[in-house]
Amino acid sequence: MKIISGKNLEGFVFFLILVSLLSSCVPQKKIKYLQKQQKQDSTTYYKAKRGPNYRIQPSDVLYIKIYTMDEKTFQLFNRIGTSTSQQTSEADLYLNGYTVSDSGYVKLPILGSVFVRDLSLENVQRLLQNLVDEYLKETVVVVKMANYRITILGEVNKPGQYNVYQDRINLFEAVSLANDLTEFANRNKIAIIRKGPDGSQVHYVDMTSDKILNSEFFILQPNDIVYAAPLGIKRWGAATFPWGLVFGAISTALLLINYFER
């Protein structure tokens, strides 16, 4: 019976280590963001294409406040229980917000039902301001999305649904909310699932290319879903294979062979 010598086993261990390193490492080219397509870096200006402004859809919740000169008039044009205070919680935004009906209307005090479906926030604000001006002057109408949320899934460090408390958010800002992508995320093909009038559509963007700054999908819209698929190396399980257990067993075998050879 042929016994494997210590030297042969050491060579085999070296081969296993080399294979594991090659199979478990992700090239930097697949991890780096905004890679330039030129040899020398230089200052470059990008102008993002403005995609279509978000259009109000049924089930959206709008934050609408009509500010007037005095508290009594303010109460007439706003929901009971609201005040001129700027401090509101997430629950307040939902409970005191105005939900768009299936037919596309919001129902407001004094003004009644107003059709807002398929209008941008700017157009809704302008429409309400014109309606309020018929009753009072010296008023200010504020309209915002109360349910501006994005969902981030896949190879991110903290997947979940995130509320956005600003007028707009870009893809990098969104990814930062989820504590960045993992090293096994396929940055070349990030999926953005966006709802439209005719249903949901899937768009793919390359976060490793600086051309993404010119993309109309660089700026996210309310209710967008961002999905980062894993690289092939993750699917094969190289990242989770118990290399430590294997190397530990081989090291034990080497010690036993050296012991019996002496």
PDB file of C-alpha atoms in Angstrom, residues 148-262:
ATOM      1  CA  TYR A 148     -41.729  58.406  -0.144  1.00  0.00           C
ATOM      2  CA  ARG A 149     -40.135  55.012   0.435  1.00  0.00           C
ATOM      3  CA  ILE A 150     -37.592  52.892  -1.372  1.00  0.00           C
ATOM      4  CA  THR A 151     -36.851  49.190  -0.906  1.00  0.00           C
ATOM      5  CA  ILE A 152     -33.296  47.831  -1.137  1.00  0.00           C
ATOM      6  CA  LEU A 153     -32.801  44.062  -1.403  1.00  0.00           C
ATOM      7  CA  GLY A 154     -30.168  41.493  -2.311  1.00  0.00           C
ATOM      8  CA  GLU A 155     -26.443  41.764  -1.675  1.00  0.00           C
ATOM      9  CA  VAL A 156     -26.512  44.751   0.670  1.00  0.00           C
ATOM     10  CA  ASN A 157     -25.372  44.868   4.273  1.00  0.00           C
ATOM     11  CA  LYS A 158     -28.731  46.056   5.588  1.00  0.00           C
ATOM     12  CA  PRO A 159     -31.648  45.225   3.284  1.00  0.00           C
ATOM     13  CA  GLY A 160     -35.039  46.737   4.012  1.00  0.00           C
ATOM     14  CA  GLN A 161     -37.485  49.519   3.301  1.00  0.00           C
ATOM     15  CA  TYR A 162     -36.356  53.092   3.913  1.00  0.00           C
ATOM     16  CA  ASN A 163     -38.275  56.330   4.263  1.00  0.00           C
ATOM     17  CA  VAL A 164     -36.888  59.306   2.352  1.00  0.00           C
ATOM     18  CA  TYR A 165     -37.219  62.723   3.945  1.00  0.00           C
ATOM     19  CA  GLN A 166     -35.986  64.843   1.067  1.00  0.00           C
ATOM     20  CA  ASP A 167     -37.230  65.897  -2.357  1.00  0.00           C
ATOM     21  CA  ARG A 168     -35.062  63.417  -4.227  1.00  0.00           C
ATOM     22  CA  ILE A 169     -32.472  60.712  -3.650  1.00  0.00           C
ATOM     23  CA  ASN A 170     -29.910  59.214  -6.015  1.00  0.00           C
ATOM     24  CA  LEU A 171     -28.844  55.579  -6.267  1.00  0.00           C
ATOM     25  CA  PHE A 172     -25.615  55.997  -4.286  1.00  0.00           C
ATOM     26  CA  GLU A 173     -27.428  57.771  -1.463  1.00  0.00           C
ATOM     27  CA  ALA A 174     -29.965  54.958  -1.397  1.00  0.00           C
ATOM     28  CA  VAL A 175     -27.273  52.272  -1.247  1.00  0.00           C
ATOM     29  CA  SER A 176     -25.598  54.120   1.609  1.00  0.00           C
ATOM     30  CA  LEU A 177     -28.835  53.808   3.622  1.00  0.00           C
ATOM     31  CA  ALA A 178     -28.355  50.031   3.415  1.00  0.00           C
ATOM     32  CA  ASN A 179     -24.703  50.325   4.568  1.00  0.00           C
ATOM     33  CA  ASP A 180     -23.346  49.769   1.034  1.00  0.00           C
ATOM     34  CA  LEU A 181     -23.342  46.709  -1.203  1.00  0.00           C
ATOM     35  CA  THR A 182     -21.486  43.580  -0.110  1.00  0.00           C
ATOM     36  CA  GLU A 183     -18.333  42.566  -1.957  1.00  0.00           C
ATOM     37  CA  PHE A 184     -20.313  39.803  -3.684  1.00  0.00           C
ATOM     38  CA  ALA A 185     -22.893  42.157  -5.234  1.00  0.00           C
ATOM     39  CA  ASN A 186     -22.993  42.311  -9.019  1.00  0.00           C
ATOM     40  CA  ARG A 187     -22.434  46.048  -9.396  1.00  0.00           C
ATOM     41  CA  ASN A 188     -22.501  45.736 -13.191  1.00  0.00           C
ATOM     42  CA  LYS A 189     -26.196  44.908 -13.222  1.00  0.00           C
ATOM     43  CA  ILE A 190     -28.220  46.585 -10.482  1.00  0.00           C
ATOM     44  CA  ALA A 191     -31.963  46.178 -11.028  1.00  0.00           C
ATOM     45  CA  ILE A 192     -34.351  49.070 -10.427  1.00  0.00           C
ATOM     46  CA  ILE A 193     -37.991  48.002 -10.331  1.00  0.00           C
ATOM     47  CA  ARG A 194     -40.267  50.955 -10.954  1.00  0.00           C
ATOM     48  CA  LYS A 195     -44.049  51.148 -10.993  1.00  0.00           C
ATOM     49  CA  GLY A 196     -45.729  52.871 -13.889  1.00  0.00           C
ATOM     50  CA  PRO A 197     -49.267  53.473 -15.145  1.00  0.00           C
ATOM     51  CA  ASP A 198     -49.204  50.156 -17.018  1.00  0.00           C
ATOM     52  CA  GLY A 199     -47.470  48.081 -14.332  1.00  0.00           C
ATOM     53  CA  SER A 200     -43.934  47.528 -13.069  1.00  0.00           C
ATOM     54  CA  GLN A 201     -40.826  47.617 -15.234  1.00  0.00           C
ATOM     55  CA  VAL A 202     -37.269  46.455 -14.517  1.00  0.00           C
ATOM     56  CA  HIS A 203     -34.318  48.631 -15.527  1.00  0.00           C
ATOM     57  CA  TYR A 204     -30.641  47.670 -15.151  1.00  0.00           C
ATOM     58  CA  VAL A 205     -27.798  50.078 -14.395  1.00  0.00           C
ATOM     59  CA  ASP A 206     -24.032  49.640 -14.065  1.00  0.00           C
ATOM     60  CA  MET A 207     -22.722  51.213 -10.852  1.00  0.00           C
ATOM     61  CA  THR A 208     -19.115  50.492 -11.813  1.00  0.00           C
ATOM     62  CA  SER A 209     -19.299  52.871 -14.770  1.00  0.00           C
ATOM     63  CA  ASP A 210     -19.215  56.644 -14.457  1.00  0.00           C
ATOM     64  CA  LYS A 211     -21.843  56.765 -17.216  1.00  0.00           C
ATOM     65  CA  ILE A 212     -24.463  56.042 -14.570  1.00  0.00           C
ATOM     66  CA  LEU A 213     -24.300  59.727 -13.617  1.00  0.00           C
ATOM     67  CA  ASN A 214     -25.899  60.516 -16.971  1.00  0.00           C
ATOM     68  CA  SER A 215     -28.660  57.941 -16.548  1.00  0.00           C
ATOM     69  CA  GLU A 216     -32.280  58.929 -16.056  1.00  0.00           C
ATOM     70  CA  PHE A 217     -32.473  56.191 -13.407  1.00  0.00           C
ATOM     71  CA  PHE A 218     -29.702  57.711 -11.295  1.00  0.00           C
ATOM     72  CA  ILE A 219     -32.391  59.639  -9.406  1.00  0.00           C
ATOM     73  CA  LEU A 220     -34.834  57.249  -7.739  1.00  0.00           C
ATOM     74  CA  GLN A 221     -38.569  57.720  -7.507  1.00  0.00           C
ATOM     75  CA  PRO A 222     -41.005  56.901  -4.681  1.00  0.00           C
ATOM     76  CA  ASN A 223     -41.679  53.167  -4.263  1.00  0.00           C
ATOM     77  CA  ASP A 224     -38.662  52.131  -6.367  1.00  0.00           C
ATOM     78  CA  ILE A 225     -37.145  48.737  -5.534  1.00  0.00           C
ATOM     79  CA  VAL A 226     -33.358  48.370  -5.840  1.00  0.00           C
ATOM     80  CA  TYR A 227     -32.095  44.787  -6.134  1.00  0.00           C
ATOM     81  CA  ALA A 228     -28.424  43.769  -6.139  1.00  0.00           C
ATOM     82  CA  ALA A 229     -27.949  40.239  -7.450  1.00  0.00           C
ATOM     83  CA  PRO A 230     -24.988  38.127  -6.241  1.00  0.00           C
ATOM     84  CA  LEU A 231     -21.932  37.400  -8.346  1.00  0.00           C
ATOM     85  CA  GLY A 232     -21.419  33.879  -9.666  1.00  0.00           C
ATOM     86  CA  ILE A 233     -18.767  33.236  -7.021  1.00  0.00           C
ATOM     87  CA  LYS A 234     -21.405  33.665  -4.321  1.00  0.00           C
ATOM     88  CA  ARG A 235     -23.812  31.347  -6.065  1.00  0.00           C
ATOM     89  CA  TRP A 236     -21.176  28.601  -6.151  1.00  0.00           C
ATOM     90  CA  GLY A 237     -20.757  28.943  -2.403  1.00  0.00           C
ATOM     91  CA  ALA A 238     -17.036  29.741  -2.403  1.00  0.00           C
ATOM     92  CA  ALA A 239     -17.574  32.422   0.199  1.00  0.00           C
ATOM     93  CA  THR A 240     -19.280  30.096   2.668  1.00  0.00           C
ATOM     94  CA  PHE A 241     -17.284  26.917   2.102  1.00  0.00           C
ATOM     95  CA  PRO A 242     -15.707  25.748   5.422  1.00  0.00           C
ATOM     96  CA  TRP A 243     -12.095  26.220   4.354  1.00  0.00           C
ATOM     97  CA  GLY A 244     -10.978  26.506   7.976  1.00  0.00           C
ATOM     98  CA  LEU A 245     -12.304  23.051   8.789  1.00  0.00           C
ATOM     99  CA  VAL A 246     -10.648  21.552   5.711  1.00  0.00           C
ATOM    100  CA  PHE A 247      -7.262  23.151   6.414  1.00  0.00           C
ATOM    101  CA  GLY A 248      -7.503  22.135  10.052  1.00  0.00           C
ATOM    102  CA  ALA A 249      -8.044  18.499   9.089  1.00  0.00           C
ATOM    103  CA  ILE A 250      -5.152  18.612   6.614  1.00  0.00           C
ATOM    104  CA  SER A 251      -2.846  20.164   9.208  1.00  0.00           C
ATOM    105  CA  THR A 252      -3.733  17.381  11.648  1.00  0.00           C
ATOM    106  CA  ALA A 253      -3.016  14.789   8.970  1.00  0.00           C
ATOM    107  CA  LEU A 254       0.391  16.365   8.278  1.00  0.00           C
ATOM    108  CA  LEU A 255       1.323  16.202  11.959  1.00  0.00           C
ATOM    109  CA  LEU A 256       0.338  12.547  12.147  1.00  0.00           C
ATOM    110  CA  ILE A 257       2.326  11.648   9.004  1.00  0.00           C
ATOM    111  CA  ASN A 258       5.428  13.465  10.267  1.00  0.00           C
ATOM    112  CA  TYR A 259       5.064  11.693  13.586  1.00  0.00           C
ATOM    113  CA  PHE A 260       4.898   8.204  12.067  1.00  0.00           C
ATOM    114  CA  GLU A 261       7.683   8.874   9.553  1.00  0.00           C
ATOM    115  CA  ARG A 262      10.194   9.620  12.308  1.00  0.00           C
TER     116      ARG A 262
END
